Short mmCIF file of C-alpha atoms and ligand atoms in Angstrom, two decimals:
data_model
loop_
_atom_site.label_atom_id
_atom_site.label_comp_id
_atom_site.label_asym_id
_atom_site.label_seq_id
_atom_site.Cartn_x
_atom_site.Cartn_y
_atom_site.Cartn_z
CA MET Y 925 33.01 163.15 100.75
CA SER Y 926 33.25 164.38 104.70
CA ASP Y 927 32.05 166.96 106.41
CA THR Y 928 34.97 167.94 107.81
CA LEU Y 929 37.26 170.66 107.30
CA PHE Y 930 39.82 168.55 105.31
CA GLY Y 931 36.44 167.84 103.41
CA ARG Y 932 35.89 171.46 102.54
CA ILE Y 933 39.82 172.00 101.72
CA ILE Y 934 39.32 168.41 98.90
CA ARG Y 935 36.36 170.66 97.71
CA ARG Y 936 38.80 174.06 98.01
CA GLU Y 937 36.53 175.62 100.02
CA ILE Y 938 38.88 177.05 101.94
CA PRO Y 939 42.63 176.97 100.81
CA ALA Y 940 45.60 175.19 101.75
CA THR Y 941 49.21 174.67 100.37
CA ILE Y 942 48.30 171.77 98.51
CA VAL Y 943 51.87 170.01 97.49
CA TYR Y 944 50.22 166.67 96.04
CA GLU Y 945 47.24 165.19 94.77
CA ASP Y 946 46.23 162.42 92.61
CA GLU Y 947 43.00 160.24 92.18
CA ASP Y 948 42.80 159.14 95.65
CA ILE Y 949 45.27 161.38 98.00
CA LEU Y 950 45.47 165.15 99.24
CA ALA Y 951 48.63 166.07 100.33
CA PHE Y 952 49.14 169.84 101.44
CA LYS Y 953 50.95 171.86 104.46
CA ASP Y 954 49.97 171.88 108.00
CA ILE Y 955 48.26 175.05 109.30
CA ALA Y 956 50.34 174.82 112.67
CA PRO Y 957 53.49 172.96 111.31
CA GLN Y 958 55.52 170.92 114.03
CA ALA Y 959 58.69 170.13 111.98
CA PRO Y 960 60.55 172.54 109.55
CA VAL Y 961 58.25 169.97 106.43
CA HIS Y 962 54.62 169.11 108.13
CA VAL Y 963 51.76 167.28 105.60
CA LEU Y 964 49.61 165.64 105.95
CA PHE Y 965 48.42 162.98 103.56
CA ILE Y 966 44.16 162.34 103.29
CA PRO Y 967 41.72 160.30 101.17
CA LYS Y 968 40.01 162.30 98.65
CA HIS Y 969 36.66 160.08 98.28
CA GLU Y 970 36.14 157.66 101.40
CA ALA Y 971 34.89 159.39 104.47
CA ILE Y 972 37.16 157.38 107.00
CA PRO Y 973 36.21 159.13 110.23
CA THR Y 974 39.74 157.41 112.48
CA LEU Y 975 42.32 154.78 112.10
CA ASP Y 976 39.66 152.19 114.12
CA ASP Y 977 37.12 152.91 111.55
CA ALA Y 978 38.96 151.27 108.37
CA THR Y 979 37.96 147.77 106.99
CA PRO Y 980 39.80 145.44 105.18
CA ALA Y 981 39.02 146.91 101.59
CA GLN Y 982 40.78 150.29 102.60
CA ALA Y 983 43.66 148.63 103.23
CA GLY Y 984 44.87 149.75 99.78
CA LEU Y 985 44.51 152.71 100.87
CA LEU Y 986 45.61 154.05 103.33
CA GLY Y 987 48.95 151.80 101.91
CA ARG Y 988 48.98 154.21 99.46
CA LEU Y 989 48.39 157.17 101.49
CA MET Y 990 51.48 156.39 103.25
CA LEU Y 991 53.82 155.17 100.09
CA ALA Y 992 52.61 158.63 98.68
CA ALA Y 993 54.46 160.35 102.19
CA ALA Y 994 57.91 158.18 101.34
CA ALA Y 995 57.39 159.79 98.10
CA TYR Y 996 57.13 162.63 98.47
CA ALA Y 997 59.59 162.58 101.18
CA ARG Y 998 62.16 161.34 99.16
CA SER Y 999 61.34 163.79 96.00
CA GLU Y 1000 62.33 166.50 98.38
CA GLY Y 1001 65.66 165.47 99.96
CA PHE Y 1002 64.43 164.14 103.26
CA ALA Y 1003 64.51 159.91 102.56
CA GLU Y 1004 68.29 159.49 104.08
CA ASP Y 1005 68.05 161.88 106.83
CA GLY Y 1006 64.28 159.94 108.00
CA TYR Y 1007 61.20 161.35 108.73
CA ARG Y 1008 58.18 160.48 111.14
CA VAL Y 1009 54.80 159.46 109.83
CA VAL Y 1010 52.21 159.83 112.46
CA MET Y 1011 48.87 158.91 112.51
CA ASN Y 1012 46.54 160.10 114.91
CA CYS Y 1013 43.75 157.98 116.58
CA ARG Y 1014 40.60 159.87 118.96
CA GLU Y 1015 40.86 161.07 121.98
CA HIS Y 1016 44.48 160.05 123.90
CA ALA Y 1017 46.15 160.73 120.21
CA GLY Y 1018 44.97 164.23 120.45
CA GLN Y 1019 43.11 163.51 117.24
CA THR Y 1020 41.26 166.67 116.19
CA VAL Y 1021 39.76 166.28 112.44
CA PHE Y 1022 37.50 163.11 112.10
CA HIS Y 1023 39.01 162.72 108.07
CA VAL Y 1024 41.51 160.03 108.34
CA HIS Y 1025 44.78 161.12 107.48
CA LEU Y 1026 48.10 160.75 108.24
CA HIS Y 1027 51.51 163.27 109.45
CA LEU Y 1028 54.76 163.64 107.66
CA LEU Y 1029 57.12 165.28 110.11
CA ALA Y 1030 60.35 165.88 108.54
CA GLY Y 1031 63.62 168.67 107.56
CA ALA Y 1032 64.82 168.20 111.46
CA PRO Y 1033 66.03 165.24 114.40
CA LEU Y 1034 63.00 164.44 115.85
CA GLY Y 1035 62.35 164.36 119.48
CA HIS Y 1036 61.85 160.82 120.62
CA PHE Y 1037 58.03 160.82 121.82
CA GLY Y 1038 55.81 157.38 123.31
CA THR Y 1039 55.29 158.69 127.02
CA PRO Y 1040 52.25 160.81 128.30
P1 5GP G 1343 45.06 165.53 114.29
O1 5GP G 1343 45.25 166.21 115.22
O2 5GP G 1343 43.89 165.38 113.63
O3 5GP G 1343 46.35 164.57 114.20
O4 5GP G 1343 45.19 166.38 112.75
C1 5GP G 1343 45.19 167.92 112.10
C2 5GP G 1343 45.65 168.87 111.96
O5 5GP G 1343 45.04 169.66 110.81
C3 5GP G 1343 46.46 169.01 112.83
O6 5GP G 1343 48.17 169.41 113.12
C4 5GP G 1343 46.41 170.94 112.47
O7 5GP G 1343 47.74 171.81 112.64
C5 5GP G 1343 45.91 170.44 111.21
N1 5GP G 1343 44.85 171.76 110.57
C6 5GP G 1343 43.92 172.49 111.57
N2 5GP G 1343 43.35 173.45 110.67
C7 5GP G 1343 44.19 173.55 109.49
C8 5GP G 1343 43.60 173.94 108.43
O8 5GP G 1343 42.93 174.93 108.34
N3 5GP G 1343 44.48 174.59 107.38
C9 5GP G 1343 45.57 173.22 107.18
N4 5GP G 1343 46.15 173.30 106.26
N5 5GP G 1343 45.39 172.59 108.93
C10 5GP G 1343 45.01 172.59 109.84
#
């Protein structure tokens, strides 16, 4: 497993507020939330540093991250109003933890994005 901050959270070496877990995925609250709800969904067993490192064999796992985020948003009542999922890849996106992760942002209208 990856020797990153998130690897340490998976191994319970550092604390996190875990909101969802299954065989393959762990989800926990972001320590510096950018929206009222900001949860990170990460693979537990596969060390994928960035989206660019993912292989076709990992497509199912990446899809399950998306579906886990959608299911969590639905269960918390955010599906109707909507939410955002984001995966930052490397420097220009501001990626800081090199263990692939999906951000779920919800709970308020979110500003539009895409410009530098
Ligand atoms: P990135 O910028 O790599 O896409 O996202 C990394 C995220 O991890 C950031 O939103 C950051 O706030 C979050 N983060 C960094 N350190 C910790 C930590 O120790 N615990 C938790 N729960 N989140 C963290």
